[in-house]
XYZ file of C-alpha atoms in Angstrom:
159
model
C -18.015 3.680 11.247
C -15.476 0.697 10.452
C -16.466 -2.883 11.204
C -13.910 -4.838 13.498
C -13.774 -7.302 10.191
C -12.624 -4.539 8.144
C -9.896 -3.838 11.258
C -8.572 -7.260 11.371
C -8.205 -7.649 7.303
C -6.295 -4.002 7.569
C -4.298 -5.551 10.624
C -3.593 -9.041 9.110
C -2.562 -7.323 5.889
C 0.419 -5.049 7.854
C 1.019 -7.944 9.569
C 1.934 -9.800 7.077
C 3.631 -7.536 5.127
C 5.872 -6.442 8.536
C 6.584 -9.970 9.058
C 8.323 -10.426 5.544
C 10.110 -7.551 6.348
C 11.209 -8.949 9.894
C 12.212 -11.931 8.297
C 14.641 -10.509 5.737
C 16.119 -7.937 8.441
C 16.375 -9.491 11.600
C 18.715 -8.158 13.630
C 21.541 -10.177 14.990
C 20.955 -13.594 12.646
C 24.215 -14.415 11.232
C 22.662 -16.120 8.343
C 19.281 -15.477 6.892
C 17.426 -17.705 4.817
C 14.417 -17.146 2.996
C 11.246 -18.277 4.132
C 10.401 -21.411 1.886
C 14.063 -22.229 3.103
C 13.044 -21.277 6.679
C 10.098 -23.414 6.545
C 11.673 -26.660 5.027
C 14.518 -26.357 7.472
C 12.059 -26.341 10.152
C 10.098 -29.104 9.125
C 13.355 -31.420 8.790
C 14.601 -30.272 12.384
C 11.588 -31.011 13.701
C 10.208 -34.096 12.255
C 13.234 -35.626 11.002
C 14.640 -36.957 7.522
C 11.813 -37.739 5.089
C 11.723 -37.949 1.293
C 11.217 -35.218 -0.933
C 7.789 -36.538 -1.773
C 6.685 -36.443 1.819
C 8.211 -32.822 2.322
C 6.145 -31.691 -0.789
C 3.060 -33.233 0.631
C 3.384 -31.743 3.659
C 3.924 -28.046 2.236
C 0.995 -28.822 -0.532
C 3.679 -27.924 -3.377
C 4.305 -30.162 -6.792
C 7.399 -32.165 -5.914
C 9.285 -30.366 -8.656
C 9.073 -26.776 -6.852
C 10.194 -28.717 -3.481
C 13.073 -30.541 -5.490
C 14.281 -26.804 -6.641
C 14.281 -25.434 -2.971
C 15.863 -28.480 -1.818
C 18.672 -28.592 -4.436
C 19.392 -24.953 -3.376
C 19.408 -25.836 0.346
C 22.052 -28.821 -0.168
C 23.947 -26.614 -2.539
C 24.665 -24.331 0.727
C 25.084 -27.115 3.298
C 22.111 -26.593 5.031
C 20.506 -30.525 3.971
C 21.956 -33.341 2.886
C 20.393 -36.508 1.016
C 20.928 -39.848 1.771
C 20.037 -43.402 0.862
C 16.514 -44.396 2.033
C 17.263 -47.580 4.023
C 13.617 -48.573 3.498
C 14.273 -48.291 -0.161
C 17.364 -48.100 -1.686
C 16.095 -46.126 -4.690
C 14.668 -43.173 -3.037
C 16.789 -40.360 -0.828
C 16.178 -39.111 2.743
C 16.486 -35.328 3.018
C 17.852 -34.139 6.445
C 19.184 -31.140 7.856
C 23.131 -30.909 8.339
C 24.328 -29.471 11.837
C 25.135 -26.113 9.695
C 21.433 -25.720 8.616
C 20.452 -26.583 12.162
C 22.958 -24.045 13.466
C 21.352 -21.538 10.666
C 17.735 -22.314 11.841
C 18.512 -22.305 15.755
C 20.035 -18.660 15.259
C 16.756 -17.409 13.232
C 14.447 -18.717 15.634
C 16.494 -17.197 18.522
C 16.325 -14.117 16.977
C 12.510 -14.223 15.925
C 11.780 -15.373 19.610
C 13.576 -12.376 21.068
C 11.936 -9.631 18.733
C 8.515 -11.344 19.883
C 9.775 -11.111 23.613
C 10.728 -7.294 23.096
C 7.496 -6.412 21.628
C 5.054 -8.030 24.101
C 7.383 -7.901 27.316
C 5.356 -4.660 28.336
C 2.275 -6.986 27.693
C 0.618 -8.501 30.827
C 0.933 -12.473 30.520
C -2.871 -12.880 30.484
C -2.707 -10.337 27.227
C 0.083 -12.648 25.626
C -1.858 -15.783 26.289
C -4.715 -14.378 25.145
C -3.133 -12.985 21.749
C -1.545 -16.783 21.647
C -4.943 -18.317 22.039
C -6.843 -16.155 19.437
C -3.805 -16.491 17.000
C -4.056 -20.322 17.295
C -7.618 -20.121 16.791
C -7.489 -17.970 13.892
C -5.057 -20.192 12.401
C -6.926 -23.480 12.761
C -10.198 -21.743 11.468
C -8.301 -20.876 8.450
C -6.817 -24.344 7.957
C -10.468 -25.497 8.359
C -11.667 -23.323 5.941
C -9.121 -24.268 3.273
C -10.037 -27.680 3.838
C -7.119 -29.207 5.815
C -4.610 -27.426 3.492
C -1.070 -28.449 4.297
C 0.839 -26.167 7.152
C 4.161 -24.832 6.019
C 5.010 -24.124 9.637
C 7.232 -26.056 11.612
C 4.774 -27.762 14.455
C 6.662 -28.509 17.326
C 9.660 -26.524 16.750
C 7.392 -23.248 17.766
C 7.929 -24.292 21.381
C 10.907 -26.336 21.661
C 14.441 -25.825 21.007
């Protein structure tokens, strides 16, 4: 007999693998960006311009790692840098209009897919699923000692 924790582990493994495929093959998206870029764009869109060091801290990554990702996004005109008015030696990174357009296109397509996948579910099942996912994610963050979160926070419900 399979323990429910075994089932959860198996289903989470499948979810991660399938979610990765969804991200790459999301239908109806004019412009795809990789997952790391999607997360950075989401943070900048939802939280506003920030310094590279703040962005790196949010993701729990080394500044050099985030710097490479930011440079790539800047080369694609998805983000821009400007002088920080509070400290002219530092730069603020912000999402461009084009970056916002790309992010919104991906968010819309992802949400539409979720709607399609859960439309036949009763509303109470969708609510319970959302509650359980939230509870699970909070438990993971707590277990990892408040590890930084790479998902956009406010953007999950706001457009």
